[in-house]
mmCIF file of C-alpha atoms and ligand atoms in Angstrom:
data_model
loop_
_atom_site.group_PDB
_atom_site.id
_atom_site.type_symbol
_atom_site.label_atom_id
_atom_site.label_comp_id
_atom_site.label_asym_id
_atom_site.label_seq_id
_atom_site.Cartn_x
_atom_site.Cartn_y
_atom_site.Cartn_z
ATOM 1 C CA MET A 1080 -54.396 -24.726 33.816
ATOM 2 C CA PHE A 1081 -52.513 -24.293 30.362
ATOM 3 C CA GLU A 1082 -55.816 -22.317 28.983
ATOM 4 C CA LYS A 1083 -53.660 -19.574 27.832
ATOM 5 C CA ASP A 1084 -50.089 -20.098 26.808
ATOM 6 C CA ALA A 1085 -47.098 -17.953 28.277
ATOM 7 C CA GLN A 1086 -48.197 -14.876 26.231
ATOM 8 C CA GLY A 1087 -51.635 -15.051 27.568
ATOM 9 C CA ASP A 1088 -53.668 -15.960 24.300
ATOM 10 C CA HIS A 1089 -56.340 -18.491 24.966
ATOM 11 C CA LEU A 1090 -55.443 -22.048 22.902
ATOM 12 C CA HIS A 1091 -57.891 -23.592 21.138
ATOM 13 C CA PRO A 1092 -59.450 -27.157 22.063
ATOM 14 C CA ASP A 1093 -57.813 -29.284 19.845
ATOM 15 C CA THR A 1094 -54.139 -28.089 21.592
ATOM 16 C CA LEU A 1095 -56.103 -28.060 25.095
ATOM 17 C CA ALA A 1096 -57.000 -31.750 24.384
ATOM 18 C CA ILE A 1097 -53.129 -32.719 23.983
ATOM 19 C CA ARG A 1098 -51.957 -30.585 26.653
ATOM 20 C CA ALA A 1099 -54.107 -29.657 29.314
ATOM 21 C CA GLY A 1100 -54.094 -31.223 32.905
ATOM 22 C CA HIS A 1101 -50.905 -33.013 32.762
ATOM 23 C CA GLN A 1102 -48.750 -32.097 36.119
ATOM 24 C CA ARG A 1103 -45.568 -33.814 35.015
ATOM 25 C CA THR A 1104 -44.003 -35.747 37.873
ATOM 26 C CA HIS A 1105 -40.445 -35.423 38.914
ATOM 27 C CA GLU A 1106 -39.790 -38.507 36.602
ATOM 28 C CA GLN A 1107 -40.087 -35.875 33.939
ATOM 29 C CA GLU A 1108 -42.386 -38.257 31.881
ATOM 30 C CA HIS A 1109 -43.878 -37.054 28.464
ATOM 31 C CA SER A 1110 -46.745 -39.212 28.419
ATOM 32 C CA GLU A 1111 -49.414 -39.036 30.821
ATOM 33 C CA PRO A 1112 -48.711 -41.672 34.010
ATOM 34 C CA ILE A 1113 -51.269 -43.783 35.745
ATOM 35 C CA PHE A 1114 -51.289 -43.671 39.256
ATOM 36 C CA PRO A 1115 -53.240 -47.062 39.775
ATOM 37 C CA THR A 1116 -53.308 -46.722 43.944
ATOM 38 C CA SER A 1117 -55.765 -46.432 46.233
ATOM 39 C CA SER A 1118 -54.180 -44.415 49.142
ATOM 40 C CA PHE A 1119 -51.094 -41.756 49.562
ATOM 41 C CA VAL A 1120 -48.694 -41.594 52.421
ATOM 42 C CA TYR A 1121 -46.941 -39.017 54.207
ATOM 43 C CA GLU A 1122 -43.826 -37.870 55.958
ATOM 44 C CA SER A 1123 -45.527 -37.493 59.056
ATOM 45 C CA ALA A 1124 -48.380 -37.788 61.881
ATOM 46 C CA ALA A 1125 -49.159 -34.190 61.439
ATOM 47 C CA GLU A 1126 -48.732 -34.057 57.629
ATOM 48 C CA ALA A 1127 -52.117 -36.664 57.429
ATOM 49 C CA ALA A 1128 -53.990 -34.641 60.098
ATOM 50 C CA ALA A 1129 -53.409 -32.049 57.658
ATOM 51 C CA LYS A 1130 -54.193 -33.546 54.413
ATOM 52 C CA PHE A 1131 -57.527 -35.676 56.281
ATOM 53 C CA SER A 1132 -58.714 -31.785 57.850
ATOM 54 C CA GLY A 1133 -58.465 -30.370 54.184
ATOM 55 C CA GLU A 1134 -56.175 -28.018 55.585
ATOM 56 C CA SER A 1135 -53.624 -28.888 53.211
ATOM 57 C CA PRO A 1136 -54.394 -29.675 49.408
ATOM 58 C CA GLY A 1137 -53.071 -33.157 48.560
ATOM 59 C CA ASN A 1138 -54.466 -36.785 47.922
ATOM 60 C CA VAL A 1139 -56.030 -39.090 50.402
ATOM 61 C CA TYR A 1140 -57.534 -41.990 49.341
ATOM 62 C CA SER A 1141 -58.608 -42.555 45.394
ATOM 63 C CA ARG A 1142 -62.389 -42.452 46.129
ATOM 64 C CA PHE A 1143 -61.890 -38.705 46.513
ATOM 65 C CA THR A 1144 -59.040 -37.436 44.345
ATOM 66 C CA ASN A 1145 -56.107 -39.197 42.015
ATOM 67 C CA PRO A 1146 -53.797 -37.802 39.826
ATOM 68 C CA SER A 1147 -54.722 -39.975 36.598
ATOM 69 C CA VAL A 1148 -58.627 -38.827 37.403
ATOM 70 C CA GLN A 1149 -57.663 -35.221 38.048
ATOM 71 C CA THR A 1150 -55.575 -34.823 34.452
ATOM 72 C CA PHE A 1151 -58.829 -36.236 32.941
ATOM 73 C CA GLU A 1152 -60.852 -33.711 34.611
ATOM 74 C CA ALA A 1153 -58.993 -30.390 34.130
ATOM 75 C CA ARG A 1154 -58.352 -32.058 30.705
ATOM 76 C CA LEU A 1155 -61.911 -31.887 30.050
ATOM 77 C CA ALA A 1156 -62.936 -28.540 31.865
ATOM 78 C CA ALA A 1157 -60.051 -26.883 29.788
ATOM 79 C CA MET A 1158 -62.125 -28.477 26.799
ATOM 80 C CA GLU A 1159 -65.671 -27.543 27.837
ATOM 81 C CA GLY A 1160 -64.274 -23.782 29.332
ATOM 82 C CA ALA A 1161 -65.500 -25.173 32.850
ATOM 83 C CA GLU A 1162 -64.514 -23.765 35.903
ATOM 84 C CA ALA A 1163 -64.540 -27.303 37.486
ATOM 85 C CA CYS A 1164 -64.907 -30.773 36.586
ATOM 86 C CA VAL A 1165 -65.227 -34.650 38.630
ATOM 87 C CA ALA A 1166 -65.351 -37.806 37.187
ATOM 88 C CA THR A 1167 -67.712 -40.608 37.582
ATOM 89 C CA SER A 1168 -67.498 -44.028 36.981
ATOM 90 C CA SER A 1169 -70.304 -43.920 34.450
ATOM 91 C CA GLY A 1170 -72.724 -41.099 32.709
ATOM 92 C CA MET A 1171 -75.495 -42.525 35.196
ATOM 93 C CA ALA A 1172 -73.522 -41.972 38.051
ATOM 94 C CA ALA A 1173 -72.791 -38.467 36.687
ATOM 95 C CA ILE A 1174 -76.572 -37.723 36.343
ATOM 96 C CA MET A 1175 -77.240 -39.604 39.599
ATOM 97 C CA SER A 1176 -74.811 -37.399 41.257
ATOM 98 C CA THR A 1177 -75.631 -34.415 39.624
ATOM 99 C CA VAL A 1178 -79.684 -34.528 41.405
ATOM 100 C CA LEU A 1179 -78.056 -35.819 44.632
ATOM 101 C CA GLY A 1180 -75.431 -33.312 45.219
ATOM 102 C CA LEU A 1181 -77.674 -30.035 43.887
ATOM 103 C CA LEU A 1182 -81.511 -31.240 44.778
ATOM 104 C CA GLU A 1183 -83.608 -32.142 48.066
ATOM 105 C CA ALA A 1184 -86.665 -34.035 48.730
ATOM 106 C CA GLY A 1185 -89.714 -31.426 47.051
ATOM 107 C CA ASP A 1186 -87.265 -29.808 44.455
ATOM 108 C CA GLU A 1187 -88.400 -30.618 40.990
ATOM 109 C CA ILE A 1188 -86.831 -31.461 37.614
ATOM 110 C CA VAL A 1189 -88.229 -30.007 34.178
ATOM 111 C CA ALA A 1190 -86.767 -32.745 31.623
ATOM 112 C CA SER A 1191 -86.925 -33.367 27.774
ATOM 113 C CA ARG A 1192 -89.120 -36.531 27.046
ATOM 114 C CA SER A 1193 -86.609 -37.491 24.395
ATOM 115 C CA LEU A 1194 -83.529 -38.491 26.924
ATOM 116 C CA PHE A 1195 -81.752 -41.709 27.178
ATOM 117 C CA GLY A 1196 -83.358 -44.450 29.015
ATOM 118 C CA SER A 1197 -81.621 -44.949 31.719
ATOM 119 C CA THR A 1198 -81.944 -41.117 32.684
ATOM 120 C CA VAL A 1199 -85.725 -41.233 32.046
ATOM 121 C CA SER A 1200 -85.781 -44.640 34.697
ATOM 122 C CA LEU A 1201 -83.321 -42.329 37.337
ATOM 123 C CA PHE A 1202 -85.569 -39.227 36.809
ATOM 124 C CA ALA A 1203 -88.680 -40.530 37.474
ATOM 125 C CA LYS A 1204 -88.265 -43.996 39.030
ATOM 126 C CA TYR A 1205 -85.660 -43.581 41.825
ATOM 127 C CA PHE A 1206 -85.559 -40.110 42.047
ATOM 128 C CA GLY A 1207 -89.403 -40.068 42.239
ATOM 129 C CA LYS A 1208 -89.253 -42.452 45.624
ATOM 130 C CA PHE A 1209 -86.814 -39.516 47.385
ATOM 131 C CA GLY A 1210 -89.406 -37.019 46.714
ATOM 132 C CA VAL A 1211 -88.121 -35.284 43.753
ATOM 133 C CA VAL A 1212 -90.443 -34.915 41.028
ATOM 134 C CA THR A 1213 -89.541 -34.512 37.169
ATOM 135 C CA HIS A 1214 -92.073 -33.330 34.429
ATOM 136 C CA PHE A 1215 -91.505 -34.540 30.818
ATOM 137 C CA VAL A 1216 -91.537 -31.669 28.260
ATOM 138 C CA GLU A 1217 -90.806 -31.630 24.444
ATOM 139 C CA LEU A 1218 -87.451 -30.708 23.874
ATOM 140 C CA SER A 1219 -87.888 -28.324 21.297
ATOM 141 C CA ASP A 1220 -91.338 -26.691 22.345
ATOM 142 C CA LEU A 1221 -89.660 -23.818 24.829
ATOM 143 C CA GLU A 1222 -93.298 -22.869 25.576
ATOM 144 C CA SER A 1223 -94.029 -26.159 27.096
ATOM 145 C CA TRP A 1224 -90.631 -25.790 29.418
ATOM 146 C CA LYS A 1225 -92.120 -22.344 30.397
ATOM 147 C CA ALA A 1226 -95.612 -23.918 31.484
ATOM 148 C CA ALA A 1227 -93.664 -26.772 33.254
ATOM 149 C CA MET A 1228 -91.936 -24.417 35.706
ATOM 150 C CA THR A 1229 -92.373 -24.039 39.197
ATOM 151 C CA SER A 1230 -91.414 -21.936 42.320
ATOM 152 C CA ARG A 1231 -89.676 -25.855 43.363
ATOM 153 C CA THR A 1232 -88.047 -25.889 39.549
ATOM 154 C CA LYS A 1233 -84.824 -26.754 40.466
ATOM 155 C CA LEU A 1234 -82.923 -28.050 37.329
ATOM 156 C CA LEU A 1235 -83.669 -28.017 33.528
ATOM 157 C CA PHE A 1236 -82.075 -31.213 31.761
ATOM 158 C CA ALA A 1237 -81.245 -31.765 28.390
ATOM 159 C CA GLU A 1238 -79.655 -33.524 26.101
ATOM 160 C CA THR A 1239 -79.016 -32.566 21.615
ATOM 161 C CA PRO A 1240 -79.170 -33.282 19.528
ATOM 162 C CA SER A 1241 -81.714 -35.808 20.867
ATOM 163 C CA ASN A 1242 -81.989 -39.312 19.983
ATOM 164 C CA PRO A 1243 -82.294 -41.136 17.694
ATOM 165 C CA LEU A 1244 -84.177 -38.231 15.947
ATOM 166 C CA SER A 1245 -81.481 -34.731 16.525
ATOM 167 C CA GLU A 1246 -83.809 -32.279 17.529
ATOM 168 C CA ILE A 1247 -81.533 -29.748 18.887
ATOM 169 C CA ALA A 1248 -82.227 -27.594 21.681
ATOM 170 C CA ASP A 1249 -82.421 -24.060 21.973
ATOM 171 C CA ILE A 1250 -79.585 -23.560 25.044
ATOM 172 C CA ARG A 1251 -79.486 -19.871 25.345
ATOM 173 C CA ALA A 1252 -83.210 -19.961 25.326
ATOM 174 C CA LEU A 1253 -83.449 -22.762 28.042
ATOM 175 C CA ALA A 1254 -80.531 -21.334 30.244
ATOM 176 C CA ASP A 1255 -82.620 -17.748 30.076
ATOM 177 C CA ILE A 1256 -85.818 -20.189 31.405
ATOM 178 C CA ALA A 1257 -83.836 -21.412 33.711
ATOM 179 C CA HIS A 1258 -82.122 -18.801 35.033
ATOM 180 C CA ASP A 1259 -85.398 -16.350 35.143
ATOM 181 C CA HIS A 1260 -86.590 -18.626 37.933
ATOM 182 C CA GLY A 1261 -83.090 -19.376 39.883
ATOM 183 C CA ALA A 1262 -82.688 -22.514 38.561
ATOM 184 C CA TRP A 1263 -79.630 -24.146 37.069
ATOM 185 C CA LEU A 1264 -79.564 -25.942 33.761
ATOM 186 C CA ALA A 1265 -77.511 -29.196 32.632
ATOM 187 C CA ILE A 1266 -76.570 -29.941 29.253
ATOM 188 C CA ASP A 1267 -75.840 -33.673 28.359
ATOM 189 C CA ASN A 1268 -73.285 -33.473 25.797
ATOM 190 C CA CYS A 1269 -72.644 -36.634 24.515
ATOM 191 C CA PHE A 1270 -73.974 -36.560 21.351
ATOM 192 C CA CYS A 1271 -71.541 -33.527 20.359
ATOM 193 C CA THR A 1272 -68.308 -33.557 22.705
ATOM 194 C CA PRO A 1273 -66.797 -30.149 23.437
ATOM 195 C CA ALA A 1274 -64.999 -30.858 20.101
ATOM 196 C CA LEU A 1275 -68.094 -29.383 18.575
ATOM 197 C CA LEU A 1276 -70.341 -27.735 21.388
ATOM 198 C CA ARG A 1277 -69.466 -25.827 23.912
ATOM 199 C CA PRO A 1278 -72.811 -25.690 26.054
ATOM 200 C CA ILE A 1279 -71.286 -23.538 28.727
ATOM 201 C CA GLU A 1280 -70.870 -20.802 26.164
ATOM 202 C CA HIS A 1281 -74.381 -21.042 25.346
ATOM 203 C CA GLY A 1282 -75.192 -19.933 29.463
ATOM 204 C CA ALA A 1283 -75.505 -23.662 31.178
ATOM 205 C CA ASP A 1284 -74.176 -24.243 34.662
ATOM 206 C CA LEU A 1285 -73.556 -27.943 34.010
ATOM 207 C CA VAL A 1286 -72.337 -30.380 31.279
ATOM 208 C CA ILE A 1287 -72.804 -34.297 31.937
ATOM 209 C CA HIS A 1288 -70.696 -36.645 29.854
ATOM 210 C CA SER A 1289 -70.853 -41.021 29.247
ATOM 211 C CA ALA A 1290 -66.825 -40.552 28.317
ATOM 212 C CA THR A 1291 -67.668 -44.373 27.585
ATOM 213 C CA LYS A 1292 -69.024 -42.732 24.192
ATOM 214 C CA TYR A 1293 -67.160 -40.038 21.797
ATOM 215 C CA LEU A 1294 -64.709 -39.042 24.834
ATOM 216 C CA ASP A 1295 -62.838 -42.939 24.831
ATOM 217 C CA GLY A 1296 -64.294 -42.999 21.475
ATOM 218 C CA GLN A 1297 -63.025 -46.895 21.263
ATOM 219 C CA GLY A 1298 -65.832 -48.622 23.228
ATOM 220 C CA ARG A 1299 -63.230 -49.728 25.845
ATOM 221 C CA ALA A 1300 -63.951 -48.602 29.241
ATOM 222 C CA ILE A 1301 -67.073 -47.097 30.815
ATOM 223 C CA GLY A 1302 -67.021 -44.020 32.430
ATOM 224 C CA GLY A 1303 -68.598 -40.378 32.963
ATOM 225 C CA ALA A 1304 -68.111 -36.774 33.748
ATOM 226 C CA VAL A 1305 -70.166 -33.298 35.283
ATOM 227 C CA ALA A 1306 -68.248 -29.863 34.381
ATOM 228 C CA GLY A 1307 -69.210 -26.571 34.963
ATOM 229 C CA ARG A 1308 -69.601 -23.737 37.783
ATOM 230 C CA ALA A 1309 -67.105 -24.256 40.696
ATOM 231 C CA ASP A 1310 -69.747 -24.672 42.853
ATOM 232 C CA LEU A 1311 -72.017 -26.676 41.498
ATOM 233 C CA VAL A 1312 -69.081 -28.778 40.538
ATOM 234 C CA ARG A 1313 -68.130 -28.757 44.190
ATOM 235 C CA GLU A 1314 -71.316 -30.053 45.611
ATOM 236 C CA VAL A 1315 -71.553 -32.953 43.049
ATOM 237 C CA HIS A 1316 -67.903 -33.987 43.985
ATOM 238 C CA GLY A 1317 -69.153 -34.088 47.920
ATOM 239 C CA VAL A 1318 -71.661 -36.723 46.457
ATOM 240 C CA VAL A 1319 -68.282 -38.970 44.626
ATOM 241 C CA ARG A 1320 -66.499 -38.949 47.383
ATOM 242 C CA THR A 1321 -68.915 -39.720 49.557
ATOM 243 C CA CYS A 1322 -71.293 -42.371 48.151
ATOM 244 C CA GLY A 1323 -68.089 -44.163 45.855
ATOM 245 C CA PRO A 1324 -69.239 -43.896 42.050
ATOM 246 C CA SER A 1325 -65.475 -42.828 41.553
ATOM 247 C CA MET A 1326 -63.637 -43.251 38.495
ATOM 248 C CA SER A 1327 -60.519 -46.047 38.172
ATOM 249 C CA PRO A 1328 -57.113 -44.201 37.563
ATOM 250 C CA PHE A 1329 -56.962 -46.737 35.068
ATOM 251 C CA ASN A 1330 -60.075 -45.353 32.750
ATOM 252 C CA ALA A 1331 -59.155 -41.905 33.972
ATOM 253 C CA TRP A 1332 -55.427 -42.712 31.549
ATOM 254 C CA ILE A 1333 -57.720 -44.186 28.534
ATOM 255 C CA PHE A 1334 -60.117 -41.179 28.932
ATOM 256 C CA THR A 1335 -57.598 -38.685 28.853
ATOM 257 C CA LYS A 1336 -55.209 -39.837 25.350
ATOM 258 C CA GLY A 1337 -59.280 -40.423 24.208
ATOM 259 C CA LEU A 1338 -59.568 -37.005 24.412
ATOM 260 C CA GLU A 1339 -56.276 -36.241 22.278
ATOM 261 C CA THR A 1340 -57.671 -37.423 19.415
ATOM 262 C CA LEU A 1341 -61.433 -36.279 19.637
ATOM 263 C CA GLY A 1342 -61.410 -33.132 17.125
ATOM 264 C CA LEU A 1343 -59.869 -35.257 14.811
ATOM 265 C CA ARG A 1344 -62.359 -38.275 15.565
ATOM 266 C CA MET A 1345 -65.604 -36.576 15.522
ATOM 267 C CA ARG A 1346 -64.739 -33.617 12.441
ATOM 268 C CA ALA A 1347 -64.210 -37.274 10.532
ATOM 269 C CA HIS A 1348 -67.612 -38.754 12.128
ATOM 270 C CA CYS A 1349 -69.203 -35.655 11.383
ATOM 271 C CA ASP A 1350 -68.077 -35.836 7.648
ATOM 272 C CA ASN A 1351 -69.185 -39.381 7.559
ATOM 273 C CA ALA A 1352 -72.250 -38.839 9.186
ATOM 274 C CA LEU A 1353 -73.245 -36.072 6.480
ATOM 275 C CA ALA A 1354 -72.088 -37.985 3.557
ATOM 276 C CA LEU A 1355 -73.690 -40.962 4.582
ATOM 277 C CA ALA A 1356 -77.499 -39.022 5.249
ATOM 278 C CA GLN A 1357 -77.296 -37.365 1.563
ATOM 279 C CA TRP A 1358 -76.890 -40.429 0.175
ATOM 280 C CA LEU A 1359 -80.027 -42.643 2.357
ATOM 281 C CA GLU A 1360 -81.949 -39.686 2.083
ATOM 282 C CA ALA A 1361 -81.533 -40.241 -1.817
ATOM 283 C CA HIS A 1362 -82.567 -43.367 -1.916
ATOM 284 C CA PRO A 1363 -85.457 -44.903 -3.045
ATOM 285 C CA GLY A 1364 -85.578 -47.311 -0.304
ATOM 286 C CA VAL A 1365 -85.150 -44.590 2.282
ATOM 287 C CA GLU A 1366 -88.593 -42.457 3.333
ATOM 288 C CA ARG A 1367 -87.303 -39.878 6.033
ATOM 289 C CA VAL A 1368 -83.460 -39.056 7.027
ATOM 290 C CA HIS A 1369 -83.211 -37.113 10.632
ATOM 291 C CA TYR A 1370 -80.052 -35.753 10.637
ATOM 292 C CA SER A 1371 -79.291 -31.774 11.865
ATOM 293 C CA GLY A 1372 -76.661 -31.543 9.285
ATOM 294 C CA LEU A 1373 -79.087 -31.719 6.354
ATOM 295 C CA THR A 1374 -80.907 -28.912 4.767
ATOM 296 C CA SER A 1375 -84.243 -30.874 5.232
ATOM 297 C CA HIS A 1376 -83.865 -30.728 9.181
ATOM 298 C CA PRO A 1377 -85.999 -28.159 10.557
ATOM 299 C CA GLN A 1378 -83.888 -27.224 12.825
ATOM 300 C CA HIS A 1379 -80.846 -27.433 10.255
ATOM 301 C CA ALA A 1380 -80.276 -23.386 11.250
ATOM 302 C CA LEU A 1381 -80.152 -23.659 14.821
ATOM 303 C CA ALA A 1382 -77.785 -26.557 14.839
ATOM 304 C CA ALA A 1383 -75.448 -24.754 12.506
ATOM 305 C CA ARG A 1384 -75.504 -21.664 14.616
ATOM 306 C CA GLN A 1385 -74.443 -23.772 17.915
ATOM 307 C CA GLN A 1386 -72.689 -26.352 16.792
ATOM 308 C CA SER A 1387 -69.502 -26.441 14.950
ATOM 309 C CA GLY A 1388 -70.602 -29.710 13.331
ATOM 310 C CA PHE A 1389 -73.659 -31.908 13.857
ATOM 311 C CA GLY A 1390 -72.642 -35.395 15.255
ATOM 312 C CA ALA A 1391 -73.124 -38.892 13.755
ATOM 313 C CA VAL A 1392 -76.180 -40.333 14.562
ATOM 314 C CA LEU A 1393 -78.878 -40.626 11.961
ATOM 315 C CA GLY A 1394 -82.767 -41.741 12.311
ATOM 316 C CA VAL A 1395 -83.350 -43.421 8.961
ATOM 317 C CA GLU A 1396 -87.121 -44.531 8.209
ATOM 318 C CA VAL A 1397 -87.181 -46.693 5.609
ATOM 319 C CA LYS A 1398 -89.937 -48.412 3.865
ATOM 320 C CA GLY A 1399 -91.671 -51.684 4.807
ATOM 321 C CA GLY A 1400 -92.094 -50.616 8.613
ATOM 322 C CA ARG A 1401 -90.674 -52.462 11.162
ATOM 323 C CA GLU A 1402 -90.222 -55.857 8.612
ATOM 324 C CA GLY A 1403 -87.968 -53.361 5.764
ATOM 325 C CA ALA A 1404 -86.709 -52.166 9.043
ATOM 326 C CA TRP A 1405 -85.602 -55.378 10.298
ATOM 327 C CA SER A 1406 -84.253 -56.444 6.848
ATOM 328 C CA VAL A 1407 -81.870 -54.250 6.340
ATOM 329 C CA ILE A 1408 -80.719 -54.669 9.672
ATOM 330 C CA ASP A 1409 -79.944 -58.318 9.079
ATOM 331 C CA ALA A 1410 -78.178 -58.022 5.670
ATOM 332 C CA THR A 1411 -75.386 -56.075 7.035
ATOM 333 C CA GLN A 1412 -72.214 -57.851 7.680
ATOM 334 C CA LEU A 1413 -69.742 -55.085 8.695
ATOM 335 C CA LEU A 1414 -72.452 -52.743 10.758
ATOM 336 C CA SER A 1415 -72.465 -53.902 14.265
ATOM 337 C CA ILE A 1416 -75.957 -54.496 15.336
ATOM 338 C CA THR A 1417 -76.067 -53.279 19.100
ATOM 339 C CA GLY A 1418 -77.289 -50.390 21.258
ATOM 340 C CA ASN A 1419 -74.379 -48.981 21.706
ATOM 341 C CA LEU A 1420 -73.024 -45.662 20.136
ATOM 342 C CA GLY A 1421 -69.890 -43.274 20.120
ATOM 343 C CA ASP A 1422 -67.650 -46.314 18.614
ATOM 344 C CA LEU A 1423 -64.653 -46.283 15.585
ATOM 345 C CA LYS A 1424 -67.470 -48.940 14.754
ATOM 346 C CA THR A 1425 -70.612 -48.218 12.574
ATOM 347 C CA THR A 1426 -73.368 -49.702 14.494
ATOM 348 C CA ILE A 1427 -77.178 -49.971 13.855
ATOM 349 C CA THR A 1428 -80.129 -51.023 16.301
ATOM 350 C CA HIS A 1429 -84.003 -50.928 15.855
ATOM 351 C CA PRO A 1430 -85.077 -48.116 18.404
ATOM 352 C CA ALA A 1431 -89.035 -49.579 18.307
ATOM 353 C CA THR A 1432 -87.695 -52.704 19.527
ATOM 354 C CA THR A 1433 -84.930 -52.151 21.366
ATOM 355 C CA THR A 1434 -83.665 -48.829 23.115
ATOM 356 C CA HIS A 1435 -87.345 -47.261 23.510
ATOM 357 C CA GLY A 1436 -88.886 -51.323 23.316
ATOM 358 C CA ARG A 1437 -90.207 -50.765 26.640
ATOM 359 C CA LEU A 1438 -92.120 -47.640 26.407
ATOM 360 C CA SER A 1439 -95.749 -48.077 25.364
ATOM 361 C CA ASP A 1440 -97.399 -47.583 21.744
ATOM 362 C CA GLU A 1441 -98.902 -44.179 22.636
ATOM 363 C CA GLN A 1442 -95.702 -43.467 24.280
ATOM 364 C CA ARG A 1443 -93.383 -44.467 21.225
ATOM 365 C CA ASP A 1444 -95.661 -42.558 18.849
ATOM 366 C CA THR A 1445 -95.458 -39.454 20.440
ATOM 367 C CA ALA A 1446 -91.722 -39.689 20.501
ATOM 368 C CA GLY A 1447 -91.555 -39.865 17.165
ATOM 369 C CA ILE A 1448 -90.141 -43.793 17.298
ATOM 370 C CA THR A 1449 -91.528 -45.539 13.612
ATOM 371 C CA GLU A 1450 -91.437 -49.568 13.142
ATOM 372 C CA GLY A 1451 -89.700 -48.647 10.128
ATOM 373 C CA LEU A 1452 -87.284 -46.120 12.100
ATOM 374 C CA ILE A 1453 -83.486 -47.834 12.493
ATOM 375 C CA ARG A 1454 -80.557 -45.621 14.227
ATOM 376 C CA ILE A 1455 -77.038 -45.342 12.688
ATOM 377 C CA ALA A 1456 -74.231 -44.628 14.754
ATOM 378 C CA VAL A 1457 -71.193 -43.421 11.728
ATOM 379 C CA GLY A 1458 -68.491 -44.597 12.744
ATOM 380 C CA LEU A 1459 -65.201 -44.250 11.032
ATOM 381 C CA GLU A 1460 -64.821 -46.986 8.876
ATOM 382 C CA HIS A 1461 -64.667 -46.329 4.978
ATOM 383 C CA LEU A 1462 -68.030 -44.164 3.806
ATOM 384 C CA GLU A 1463 -67.968 -46.655 0.288
ATOM 385 C CA ASP A 1464 -68.018 -49.973 2.420
ATOM 386 C CA ILE A 1465 -70.937 -48.808 5.121
ATOM 387 C CA LYS A 1466 -72.941 -47.672 2.154
ATOM 388 C CA ARG A 1467 -72.421 -51.025 0.335
ATOM 389 C CA ASP A 1468 -73.457 -52.446 3.357
ATOM 390 C CA LEU A 1469 -76.817 -50.385 3.857
ATOM 391 C CA SER A 1470 -76.892 -51.321 -0.152
ATOM 392 C CA ARG A 1471 -77.889 -54.983 0.833
ATOM 393 C CA GLY A 1472 -80.500 -54.912 2.357
ATOM 394 C CA LEU A 1473 -82.014 -51.221 1.169
ATOM 395 C CA ASP A 1474 -81.912 -51.950 -2.583
ATOM 396 C CA ALA A 1475 -84.342 -55.163 -1.802
ATOM 397 C CA LEU A 1476 -87.060 -53.003 -0.374
HETATM 398 C C1 PLP B 1907 -74.868 -43.667 27.394
HETATM 399 C C2 PLP B 1907 -75.709 -42.614 27.693
HETATM 400 C C3 PLP B 1907 -75.876 -42.200 28.978
HETATM 401 C C4 PLP B 1907 -75.403 -43.184 29.884
HETATM 402 O O1 PLP B 1907 -74.021 -43.188 29.915
HETATM 403 P P1 PLP B 1907 -73.024 -44.207 30.835
HETATM 404 O O2 PLP B 1907 -71.381 -44.357 30.442
HETATM 405 O O3 PLP B 1907 -73.921 -45.971 29.895
HETATM 406 O O4 PLP B 1907 -73.574 -44.497 31.833
HETATM 407 C C5 PLP B 1907 -76.295 -41.036 29.361
HETATM 408 N N1 PLP B 1907 -76.690 -40.068 28.074
HETATM 409 C C6 PLP B 1907 -76.499 -40.342 26.645
HETATM 410 C C7 PLP B 1907 -76.981 -39.552 26.506
HETATM 411 C C8 PLP B 1907 -75.751 -41.371 26.157
HETATM 412 O O5 PLP B 1907 -76.117 -42.022 25.316
#
């Protein structure tokens, strides 16, 4: 849908973000409409029967499909370069529906250790109960991925860059490992979005989104999506329409409008984040900054090759351990002290006692979550105001 213009030339993702997916109705509306309806009506009993059986295409019930949701799905698919996309009620619902749709008891997942906390619980605790076993490995250690593969491995799963230390997954290498074993690779593209990274171009089979983060970008709604190969997305959609974690039409409309400015916002987030990272790296109160945009980052070259920007989440180790970190956080007046990210508003959090607080000391050590580590998800306030807010605590260390 609109991936090529009338001359057959490929359209830029920034253009697709504004144009793809909208099927104009007979009202000739210019902006994308919302269809807040639970069901759809038919001209005749015969038409109803054909729609219900799937013999003729069209909407039946909004748990199955809804035009506002389809606009969002088609737009995101076009931006990711995916054959198909299904929207879900949250990012977690996207991951859950993927595993329910594609795996069965006895199958195995190999996943990065550096995953969103709820994703770790979903795999280890909930899917473990149903006989799907997950092996967790080091994100950037390809040998440990290979060593974890068995004849039962069906799915490889990673986030890149990782949260909060900005480790980078080599997507092409992971895709090769997956495909050599007849498995699929799914990449959670929450941190980069298709504005900076299109995992399918690097060999991934599926891309997972928490639309809650940058796709909306303004902290207004919870949603998710799975994009990728049509045959795989069809199975995931089967789960969504049967089990019910469908996206609401209203939220789909918010995310569709969010996508329109995604490229602009992500470039602005990246510019602010890089400038802030460079400033922090030179600050005497800071021991280390983890950000793949810095040349000091061990995987800077891979990030530069794979992504068109470095994202906006910084891991900042300050002097003075937990006390130092908390004093910097508590001295802020502008930044929001919250675990959320992907917002215009800059957020600041202490991972060791919040997002990673439930890990054991040993697990935190292996994950590199030190007591002095602060995570900053850089927003779009003016850079000088963000710096001044952080200086208050940093200068006192
Ligand atoms: C937030 C997040 C999720 C979960 O998304 P929800 O919309 O909160 O369900 C999954 N992966 C990553 C990387 C996230 O940051």
